[in-house]
Amino acid sequence: MQTKIYGHRGAMGEYPENTMLAFKKAIEAGVDGLEIDVHLTRDGEVVVIHDEQVDRTTDGRGAVKDMDLRTLKGLSAGSEFEDFVNYDADTWIGERIPTLDEVMGLVGQHDIELNIELKTNVFEYEGIEQRVHDIVKNHNYSNKVIYSSFHMPSILRMKAIDPEARIAWLTDKVPLWPIDHMEELALEALHISYKAILKNPGRIAGVEDRIRVWTVNETGDAARLLSHGVETLMTNYPERMMALSRTQQKKIEHI
Ligand code: G3P
Ligand code: CA
């Protein structure tokens, strides 16, 4: 099994995170999937942004939950990243916070997986699971979507809404018996911090093919994780990791 590569928040090491630009760049690099974060606006729209506040990644101020979509769409999601090497004012300033619906429209043209992280570990965002589920279903993309969250009840709610939903628990520790968690809670996978895996790779023995790791940006770490046979690496640098993955695959084919 070849380890898959997911672009984390698109390609956040080189492009403005969680924007259509970053998603397109990751797709151009050939990723197997994208990882995105979702929150709910005051008027109930599902938007793709990492933080609860817009302050760090846009030119606005305030909490997503207190703003409506129209206000959010007035903010630039690219202008705060002018120290990036690839920064191009002409295109980056025009980047907006995408809706989940817009991202689904892009992803659906490329036959890649989409990991939707439900950011429900700070605010509850009542009803977000149903809203997200309905958008994914409208795009007829349920079998390519993996729902994850640090907040376990959120993914269990998703499973209750749709028993076929692919759910994964996000954690920065390797649980003592990963398989017990996965079987008991009907988790497709665990999404675990790569640092925890590298500290204790023995603990995922036998279930590597149900482990996705975040967020791996150095090729040395990635090479070790590839050798452990994890299912997916999430990275801020899709091009770099795709190149490594192709090199490793060629080596295997020559053995
Ligand atoms: O989904 C993996 C990873 O994205 C979780 O951490 O803070 O980057 O959303 P964070
Ligand atoms: Ca995330």
PDB file of C-alpha atoms and ligand atoms in Angstrom:
ATOM      1  CA  MET A   1       0.000   0.000   0.000  1.00  0.00           C
ATOM      2  CA  GLN A   2       1.396   3.379  -0.961  1.00  0.00           C
ATOM      3  CA  THR A   3       1.017   6.084   1.665  1.00  0.00           C
ATOM      4  CA  LYS A   4      -1.322   8.844   0.538  1.00  0.00           C
ATOM      5  CA  ILE A   5      -0.439  12.518   0.755  1.00  0.00           C
ATOM      6  CA  TYR A   6      -2.998  15.120   1.853  1.00  0.00           C
ATOM      7  CA  GLY A   7      -2.446  18.845   1.516  1.00  0.00           C
ATOM      8  CA  HIS A   8      -2.962  20.356   4.978  1.00  0.00           C
ATOM      9  CA  ARG A   9      -5.203  23.442   4.807  1.00  0.00           C
ATOM     10  CA  GLY A  10      -4.347  23.085   1.115  1.00  0.00           C
ATOM     11  CA  ALA A  11      -0.682  23.922   0.952  1.00  0.00           C
ATOM     12  CA  MET A  12      -0.327  26.251   3.904  1.00  0.00           C
ATOM     13  CA  GLY A  13       3.474  26.252   3.902  1.00  0.00           C
ATOM     14  CA  GLU A  14       3.510  28.128   0.608  1.00  0.00           C
ATOM     15  CA  TYR A  15       0.036  29.552  -0.046  1.00  0.00           C
ATOM     16  CA  PRO A  16      -2.627  31.231   2.106  1.00  0.00           C
ATOM     17  CA  GLU A  17      -4.151  28.486   4.217  1.00  0.00           C
ATOM     18  CA  ASN A  18      -7.655  27.207   3.564  1.00  0.00           C
ATOM     19  CA  THR A  19      -8.116  29.240   0.379  1.00  0.00           C
ATOM     20  CA  MET A  20      -9.121  28.131  -3.088  1.00  0.00           C
ATOM     21  CA  LEU A  21      -5.640  29.154  -4.256  1.00  0.00           C
ATOM     22  CA  ALA A  22      -3.981  26.802  -1.751  1.00  0.00           C
ATOM     23  CA  PHE A  23      -6.365  23.979  -2.644  1.00  0.00           C
ATOM     24  CA  LYS A  24      -5.699  24.392  -6.374  1.00  0.00           C
ATOM     25  CA  LYS A  25      -1.935  24.411  -5.795  1.00  0.00           C
ATOM     26  CA  ALA A  26      -2.113  21.222  -3.719  1.00  0.00           C
ATOM     27  CA  ILE A  27      -4.199  19.546  -6.405  1.00  0.00           C
ATOM     28  CA  GLU A  28      -1.686  20.661  -9.065  1.00  0.00           C
ATOM     29  CA  ALA A  29       1.041  19.003  -6.984  1.00  0.00           C
ATOM     30  CA  GLY A  30      -0.876  15.735  -7.289  1.00  0.00           C
ATOM     31  CA  VAL A  31      -2.145  15.165  -3.744  1.00  0.00           C
ATOM     32  CA  ASP A  32      -4.451  12.275  -2.930  1.00  0.00           C
ATOM     33  CA  GLY A  33      -6.563  14.476  -0.691  1.00  0.00           C
ATOM     34  CA  LEU A  34      -7.058  17.796   1.056  1.00  0.00           C
ATOM     35  CA  GLU A  35      -7.501  18.563   4.737  1.00  0.00           C
ATOM     36  CA  ILE A  36      -9.728  21.521   5.614  1.00  0.00           C
ATOM     37  CA  ASP A  37     -11.241  23.056   8.774  1.00  0.00           C
ATOM     38  CA  VAL A  38     -14.846  24.181   9.079  1.00  0.00           C
ATOM     39  CA  HIS A  39     -16.819  26.577  11.296  1.00  0.00           C
ATOM     40  CA  LEU A  40     -20.353  27.941  11.260  1.00  0.00           C
ATOM     41  CA  THR A  41     -21.207  31.609  10.620  1.00  0.00           C
ATOM     42  CA  ARG A  42     -23.872  33.560  12.497  1.00  0.00           C
ATOM     43  CA  ASP A  43     -26.278  32.913   9.616  1.00  0.00           C
ATOM     44  CA  GLY A  44     -25.586  29.174   9.589  1.00  0.00           C
ATOM     45  CA  GLU A  45     -23.199  28.900   6.621  1.00  0.00           C
ATOM     46  CA  VAL A  46     -20.348  26.388   6.736  1.00  0.00           C
ATOM     47  CA  VAL A  47     -17.072  28.172   6.022  1.00  0.00           C
ATOM     48  CA  VAL A  48     -13.525  26.933   5.619  1.00  0.00           C
ATOM     49  CA  ILE A  49     -11.094  28.593   8.007  1.00  0.00           C
ATOM     50  CA  HIS A  50      -8.845  27.260  10.755  1.00  0.00           C
ATOM     51  CA  ASP A  51      -9.283  29.612  13.706  1.00  0.00           C
ATOM     52  CA  GLU A  52     -12.438  30.572  15.571  1.00  0.00           C
ATOM     53  CA  GLN A  53     -11.389  34.193  14.944  1.00  0.00           C
ATOM     54  CA  VAL A  54     -10.657  35.741  11.561  1.00  0.00           C
ATOM     55  CA  ASP A  55      -7.857  37.929  12.968  1.00  0.00           C
ATOM     56  CA  ARG A  56      -4.788  35.858  12.112  1.00  0.00           C
ATOM     57  CA  THR A  57      -5.620  34.844   8.545  1.00  0.00           C
ATOM     58  CA  THR A  58      -7.631  37.791   7.236  1.00  0.00           C
ATOM     59  CA  ASP A  59      -7.647  41.583   7.341  1.00  0.00           C
ATOM     60  CA  GLY A  60     -10.725  41.517   9.606  1.00  0.00           C
ATOM     61  CA  ARG A  61     -11.355  41.183  13.327  1.00  0.00           C
ATOM     62  CA  GLY A  62     -13.837  39.062  15.252  1.00  0.00           C
ATOM     63  CA  ALA A  63     -15.280  35.588  15.658  1.00  0.00           C
ATOM     64  CA  VAL A  64     -16.674  33.613  12.721  1.00  0.00           C
ATOM     65  CA  LYS A  65     -19.724  32.688  14.806  1.00  0.00           C
ATOM     66  CA  ASP A  66     -20.594  36.380  15.263  1.00  0.00           C
ATOM     67  CA  MET A  67     -20.328  37.308  11.580  1.00  0.00           C
ATOM     68  CA  ASP A  68     -22.565  36.549   8.656  1.00  0.00           C
ATOM     69  CA  LEU A  69     -21.303  35.156   5.377  1.00  0.00           C
ATOM     70  CA  ARG A  70     -21.650  38.451   3.561  1.00  0.00           C
ATOM     71  CA  THR A  71     -19.333  40.184   6.049  1.00  0.00           C
ATOM     72  CA  LEU A  72     -16.819  37.332   5.945  1.00  0.00           C
ATOM     73  CA  LYS A  73     -16.768  37.459   2.157  1.00  0.00           C
ATOM     74  CA  GLY A  74     -15.679  41.087   2.390  1.00  0.00           C
ATOM     75  CA  LEU A  75     -12.396  40.082   4.033  1.00  0.00           C
ATOM     76  CA  SER A  76      -9.166  39.182   2.279  1.00  0.00           C
ATOM     77  CA  ALA A  77      -7.894  35.703   3.174  1.00  0.00           C
ATOM     78  CA  GLY A  78      -4.584  36.299   1.374  1.00  0.00           C
ATOM     79  CA  SER A  79      -3.366  39.768   2.302  1.00  0.00           C
ATOM     80  CA  GLU A  80      -1.938  38.720   5.687  1.00  0.00           C
ATOM     81  CA  PHE A  81       0.581  36.386   4.046  1.00  0.00           C
ATOM     82  CA  GLU A  82       2.722  38.952   2.261  1.00  0.00           C
ATOM     83  CA  ASP A  83       5.947  37.551   3.740  1.00  0.00           C
ATOM     84  CA  PHE A  84       5.469  34.289   1.796  1.00  0.00           C
ATOM     85  CA  VAL A  85       7.934  33.766  -1.052  1.00  0.00           C
ATOM     86  CA  ASN A  86       5.130  33.180  -3.553  1.00  0.00           C
ATOM     87  CA  TYR A  87       3.128  36.229  -2.457  1.00  0.00           C
ATOM     88  CA  ASP A  88       1.475  37.956  -5.366  1.00  0.00           C
ATOM     89  CA  ALA A  89      -0.673  40.920  -4.333  1.00  0.00           C
ATOM     90  CA  ASP A  90      -2.680  40.825  -7.594  1.00  0.00           C
ATOM     91  CA  THR A  91      -4.102  37.386  -6.823  1.00  0.00           C
ATOM     92  CA  TRP A  92      -3.639  36.823  -3.085  1.00  0.00           C
ATOM     93  CA  ILE A  93      -5.522  39.922  -1.861  1.00  0.00           C
ATOM     94  CA  GLY A  94      -8.587  38.743  -3.783  1.00  0.00           C
ATOM     95  CA  GLU A  95      -8.675  35.385  -1.973  1.00  0.00           C
ATOM     96  CA  ARG A  96     -11.782  34.971   0.203  1.00  0.00           C
ATOM     97  CA  ILE A  97     -12.777  32.603   2.988  1.00  0.00           C
ATOM     98  CA  PRO A  98     -14.356  29.770   0.989  1.00  0.00           C
ATOM     99  CA  THR A  99     -17.645  28.104   1.852  1.00  0.00           C
ATOM    100  CA  LEU A 100     -17.631  24.330   2.135  1.00  0.00           C
ATOM    101  CA  ASP A 101     -19.929  24.283  -0.864  1.00  0.00           C
ATOM    102  CA  GLU A 102     -17.323  26.103  -2.974  1.00  0.00           C
ATOM    103  CA  VAL A 103     -14.574  23.716  -1.906  1.00  0.00           C
ATOM    104  CA  MET A 104     -16.747  20.713  -2.678  1.00  0.00           C
ATOM    105  CA  GLY A 105     -17.310  22.152  -6.152  1.00  0.00           C
ATOM    106  CA  LEU A 106     -13.550  22.172  -6.752  1.00  0.00           C
ATOM    107  CA  VAL A 107     -12.744  18.837  -5.146  1.00  0.00           C
ATOM    108  CA  GLY A 108     -15.507  17.091  -7.069  1.00  0.00           C
ATOM    109  CA  GLN A 109     -13.740  17.857 -10.346  1.00  0.00           C
ATOM    110  CA  HIS A 110     -10.611  15.992  -9.295  1.00  0.00           C
ATOM    111  CA  ASP A 111     -11.568  12.687  -7.698  1.00  0.00           C
ATOM    112  CA  ILE A 112      -9.568  13.207  -4.530  1.00  0.00           C
ATOM    113  CA  GLU A 113     -10.382  12.601  -0.882  1.00  0.00           C
ATOM    114  CA  LEU A 114     -11.466  15.399   1.410  1.00  0.00           C
ATOM    115  CA  ASN A 115     -10.825  15.380   5.147  1.00  0.00           C
ATOM    116  CA  ILE A 116     -13.233  17.800   6.784  1.00  0.00           C
ATOM    117  CA  GLU A 117     -12.118  18.664  10.292  1.00  0.00           C
ATOM    118  CA  LEU A 118     -15.093  19.800  12.370  1.00  0.00           C
ATOM    119  CA  LYS A 119     -13.671  22.549  14.581  1.00  0.00           C
ATOM    120  CA  THR A 120     -16.108  21.968  17.409  1.00  0.00           C
ATOM    121  CA  ASN A 121     -13.627  21.824  20.263  1.00  0.00           C
ATOM    122  CA  VAL A 122     -14.005  25.513  21.236  1.00  0.00           C
ATOM    123  CA  PHE A 123     -17.544  26.486  20.199  1.00  0.00           C
ATOM    124  CA  GLU A 124     -20.354  23.989  19.858  1.00  0.00           C
ATOM    125  CA  TYR A 125     -21.764  25.265  16.539  1.00  0.00           C
ATOM    126  CA  GLU A 126     -25.065  23.502  17.131  1.00  0.00           C
ATOM    127  CA  GLY A 127     -26.219  21.656  14.030  1.00  0.00           C
ATOM    128  CA  ILE A 128     -22.918  21.909  12.150  1.00  0.00           C
ATOM    129  CA  GLU A 129     -22.712  18.152  11.582  1.00  0.00           C
ATOM    130  CA  GLN A 130     -26.072  18.068   9.793  1.00  0.00           C
ATOM    131  CA  ARG A 131     -25.228  21.161   7.714  1.00  0.00           C
ATOM    132  CA  VAL A 132     -21.875  19.693   6.655  1.00  0.00           C
ATOM    133  CA  HIS A 133     -23.404  16.327   5.900  1.00  0.00           C
ATOM    134  CA  ASP A 134     -26.102  17.900   3.697  1.00  0.00           C
ATOM    135  CA  ILE A 135     -23.576  19.867   1.656  1.00  0.00           C
ATOM    136  CA  VAL A 136     -21.422  16.781   1.081  1.00  0.00           C
ATOM    137  CA  LYS A 137     -24.483  14.739   0.136  1.00  0.00           C
ATOM    138  CA  ASN A 138     -25.653  17.427  -2.306  1.00  0.00           C
ATOM    139  CA  HIS A 139     -22.341  17.048  -4.079  1.00  0.00           C
ATOM    140  CA  ASN A 140     -22.730  13.270  -4.076  1.00  0.00           C
ATOM    141  CA  TYR A 141     -19.275  12.955  -2.535  1.00  0.00           C
ATOM    142  CA  SER A 142     -19.911  11.101   0.736  1.00  0.00           C
ATOM    143  CA  ASN A 143     -17.653   8.151  -0.063  1.00  0.00           C
ATOM    144  CA  LYS A 144     -14.617  10.413  -0.589  1.00  0.00           C
ATOM    145  CA  VAL A 145     -15.085  12.469   2.574  1.00  0.00           C
ATOM    146  CA  ILE A 146     -13.570  11.709   5.972  1.00  0.00           C
ATOM    147  CA  TYR A 147     -14.944  13.625   8.940  1.00  0.00           C
ATOM    148  CA  SER A 148     -12.524  14.220  11.798  1.00  0.00           C
ATOM    149  CA  SER A 149     -12.545  16.172  15.035  1.00  0.00           C
ATOM    150  CA  PHE A 150     -10.659  16.556  18.292  1.00  0.00           C
ATOM    151  CA  HIS A 151     -14.148  16.693  19.795  1.00  0.00           C
ATOM    152  CA  MET A 152     -15.295  13.063  19.773  1.00  0.00           C
ATOM    153  CA  PRO A 153     -19.042  13.768  20.198  1.00  0.00           C
ATOM    154  CA  SER A 154     -19.008  15.657  16.909  1.00  0.00           C
ATOM    155  CA  ILE A 155     -17.878  12.678  14.835  1.00  0.00           C
ATOM    156  CA  LEU A 156     -20.216  10.355  16.737  1.00  0.00           C
ATOM    157  CA  ARG A 157     -23.087  12.727  15.892  1.00  0.00           C
ATOM    158  CA  MET A 158     -22.024  12.545  12.249  1.00  0.00           C
ATOM    159  CA  LYS A 159     -22.133   8.755  12.403  1.00  0.00           C
ATOM    160  CA  ALA A 160     -25.629   8.924  13.915  1.00  0.00           C
ATOM    161  CA  ILE A 161     -26.743  11.170  11.030  1.00  0.00           C
ATOM    162  CA  ASP A 162     -25.201   8.854   8.463  1.00  0.00           C
ATOM    163  CA  PRO A 163     -24.138   5.326   9.487  1.00  0.00           C
ATOM    164  CA  GLU A 164     -21.992   5.129   6.330  1.00  0.00           C
ATOM    165  CA  ALA A 165     -20.034   8.264   7.246  1.00  0.00           C
ATOM    166  CA  ARG A 166     -16.263   7.788   7.389  1.00  0.00           C
ATOM    167  CA  ILE A 167     -15.178   9.148  10.752  1.00  0.00           C
ATOM    168  CA  ALA A 168     -11.772   9.590  12.390  1.00  0.00           C
ATOM    169  CA  TRP A 169     -10.761  10.807  15.806  1.00  0.00           C
ATOM    170  CA  LEU A 170      -8.076  13.470  15.962  1.00  0.00           C
ATOM    171  CA  THR A 171      -5.595  13.160  18.790  1.00  0.00           C
ATOM    172  CA  ASP A 172      -2.069  14.223  19.662  1.00  0.00           C
ATOM    173  CA  LYS A 173      -1.392  10.967  21.534  1.00  0.00           C
ATOM    174  CA  VAL A 174      -1.349   7.352  20.415  1.00  0.00           C
ATOM    175  CA  PRO A 175      -4.080   5.595  22.414  1.00  0.00           C
ATOM    176  CA  LEU A 176      -2.972   2.525  24.323  1.00  0.00           C
ATOM    177  CA  TRP A 177      -5.074   0.163  22.197  1.00  0.00           C
ATOM    178  CA  PRO A 178      -5.809   1.941  18.917  1.00  0.00           C
ATOM    179  CA  ILE A 179      -7.791  -0.977  17.531  1.00  0.00           C
ATOM    180  CA  ASP A 180     -10.120  -0.961  20.545  1.00  0.00           C
ATOM    181  CA  HIS A 181     -11.002   2.685  19.899  1.00  0.00           C
ATOM    182  CA  MET A 182     -11.533   2.077  16.207  1.00  0.00           C
ATOM    183  CA  GLU A 183     -13.691  -1.003  16.587  1.00  0.00           C
ATOM    184  CA  GLU A 184     -15.725   0.146  19.582  1.00  0.00           C
ATOM    185  CA  LEU A 185     -16.478   3.573  18.102  1.00  0.00           C
ATOM    186  CA  ALA A 186     -16.713   2.518  14.425  1.00  0.00           C
ATOM    187  CA  LEU A 187     -13.835   4.818  13.515  1.00  0.00           C
ATOM    188  CA  GLU A 188     -12.372   4.293  10.074  1.00  0.00           C
ATOM    189  CA  ALA A 189      -9.073   5.702  11.260  1.00  0.00           C
ATOM    190  CA  LEU A 190      -7.184   7.638  13.887  1.00  0.00           C
ATOM    191  CA  HIS A 191      -5.599  10.939  12.912  1.00  0.00           C
ATOM    192  CA  ILE A 192      -2.547  11.207  15.140  1.00  0.00           C
ATOM    193  CA  SER A 193       0.239  13.750  15.533  1.00  0.00           C
ATOM    194  CA  TYR A 194       3.354  12.470  13.750  1.00  0.00           C
ATOM    195  CA  LYS A 195       5.476  13.281  16.809  1.00  0.00           C
ATOM    196  CA  ALA A 196       3.474  10.845  18.921  1.00  0.00           C
ATOM    197  CA  ILE A 197       3.872   8.126  16.278  1.00  0.00           C
ATOM    198  CA  LEU A 198       7.621   8.631  15.965  1.00  0.00           C
ATOM    199  CA  LYS A 199       7.970   8.387  19.761  1.00  0.00           C
ATOM    200  CA  ASN A 200       6.057   5.157  19.909  1.00  0.00           C
ATOM    201  CA  PRO A 201       5.760   3.483  16.489  1.00  0.00           C
ATOM    202  CA  GLY A 202       5.290   0.051  18.062  1.00  0.00           C
ATOM    203  CA  ARG A 203       1.873   1.039  19.312  1.00  0.00           C
ATOM    204  CA  ILE A 204       0.410   1.258  15.806  1.00  0.00           C
ATOM    205  CA  ALA A 205       1.822  -2.132  14.745  1.00  0.00           C
ATOM    206  CA  GLY A 206      -0.826  -4.024  12.816  1.00  0.00           C
ATOM    207  CA  VAL A 207      -3.101  -1.015  12.273  1.00  0.00           C
ATOM    208  CA  GLU A 208      -0.776   1.249  10.285  1.00  0.00           C
ATOM    209  CA  ASP A 209      -3.197   1.174   7.372  1.00  0.00           C
ATOM    210  CA  ARG A 210      -5.783   2.960   9.561  1.00  0.00           C
ATOM    211  CA  ILE A 211      -3.473   5.708  10.781  1.00  0.00           C
ATOM    212  CA  ARG A 212      -3.272   9.157   9.188  1.00  0.00           C
ATOM    213  CA  VAL A 213      -0.597  11.470  10.559  1.00  0.00           C
ATOM    214  CA  TRP A 214      -0.366  15.250  10.815  1.00  0.00           C
ATOM    215  CA  THR A 215       1.407  17.505  10.108  1.00  0.00           C
ATOM    216  CA  VAL A 216       4.623  16.287   8.491  1.00  0.00           C
ATOM    217  CA  ASN A 217       6.782  18.918   6.846  1.00  0.00           C
ATOM    218  CA  GLU A 218      10.367  17.604   7.027  1.00  0.00           C
ATOM    219  CA  THR A 219      11.446  14.901   4.602  1.00  0.00           C
ATOM    220  CA  GLY A 220      13.461  13.061   7.291  1.00  0.00           C
ATOM    221  CA  ASP A 221      10.365  12.627   9.466  1.00  0.00           C
ATOM    222  CA  ALA A 222       8.279  11.761   6.422  1.00  0.00           C
ATOM    223  CA  ALA A 223      10.711   9.054   5.275  1.00  0.00           C
ATOM    224  CA  ARG A 224      10.500   7.395   8.703  1.00  0.00           C
ATOM    225  CA  LEU A 225       6.712   7.544   8.688  1.00  0.00           C
ATOM    226  CA  LEU A 226       6.563   6.137   5.153  1.00  0.00           C
ATOM    227  CA  SER A 227       8.732   3.243   6.328  1.00  0.00           C
ATOM    228  CA  HIS A 228       6.198   2.569   9.104  1.00  0.00           C
ATOM    229  CA  GLY A 229       3.521   2.254   6.411  1.00  0.00           C
ATOM    230  CA  VAL A 230       0.981   4.768   7.697  1.00  0.00           C
ATOM    231  CA  GLU A 231      -2.071   5.251   5.486  1.00  0.00           C
ATOM    232  CA  THR A 232      -1.729   9.004   4.947  1.00  0.00           C
ATOM    233  CA  LEU A 233       0.654  11.874   5.607  1.00  0.00           C
ATOM    234  CA  MET A 234      -0.804  15.365   5.913  1.00  0.00           C
ATOM    235  CA  THR A 235       1.613  18.108   4.991  1.00  0.00           C
ATOM    236  CA  ASN A 236       1.870  21.861   4.560  1.00  0.00           C
ATOM    237  CA  TYR A 237       4.228  21.209   1.599  1.00  0.00           C
ATOM    238  CA  PRO A 238       2.452  18.953  -0.894  1.00  0.00           C
ATOM    239  CA  GLU A 239       5.053  19.338  -3.672  1.00  0.00           C
ATOM    240  CA  ARG A 240       7.905  18.353  -1.384  1.00  0.00           C
ATOM    241  CA  MET A 241       6.082  15.328   0.002  1.00  0.00           C
ATOM    242  CA  MET A 242       4.791  14.183  -3.377  1.00  0.00           C
ATOM    243  CA  ALA A 243       8.382  14.186  -4.660  1.00  0.00           C
ATOM    244  CA  LEU A 244       9.537  12.135  -1.675  1.00  0.00           C
ATOM    245  CA  SER A 245       6.663   9.709  -2.016  1.00  0.00           C
ATOM    246  CA  ARG A 246       7.427   9.161  -5.720  1.00  0.00           C
ATOM    247  CA  THR A 247      11.117   8.569  -4.956  1.00  0.00           C
ATOM    248  CA  GLN A 248      10.274   6.028  -2.234  1.00  0.00           C
ATOM    249  CA  GLN A 249       7.870   4.265  -4.579  1.00  0.00           C
ATOM    250  CA  LYS A 250      10.526   3.995  -7.309  1.00  0.00           C
ATOM    251  CA  LYS A 251      12.947   2.482  -4.788  1.00  0.00           C
ATOM    252  CA  ILE A 252      10.358  -0.125  -3.782  1.00  0.00           C
ATOM    253  CA  GLU A 253       9.695  -0.995  -7.440  1.00  0.00           C
ATOM    254  CA  HIS A 254      13.414  -1.594  -8.007  1.00  0.00           C
ATOM    255  CA  ILE A 255      13.774  -4.026  -5.081  1.00  0.00           C
TER     256      ILE A 255
HETATM  257  O1  G3P B   1      -6.310  17.407  10.922  1.00  0.00           O
HETATM  258  C1  G3P B   1      -5.007  17.448  11.384  1.00  0.00           C
HETATM  259  C2  G3P B   1      -4.607  18.806  11.881  1.00  0.00           C
HETATM  260  O2  G3P B   1      -5.095  19.755  10.991  1.00  0.00           O
HETATM  261  C3  G3P B   1      -5.110  19.111  13.255  1.00  0.00           C
HETATM  262  O3  G3P B   1      -4.560  20.273  13.788  1.00  0.00           O
HETATM  263  O4  G3P B   1      -4.630  22.649  14.425  1.00  0.00           O
HETATM  264  O5  G3P B   1      -3.760  22.024  12.213  1.00  0.00           O
HETATM  265  O6  G3P B   1      -6.181  21.858  12.685  1.00  0.00           O
HETATM  266  P1  G3P B   1      -4.797  21.766  13.246  1.00  0.00           P
HETATM  267 CA    CA B   2      -7.104  20.884  10.771  1.00  0.00          CA
END
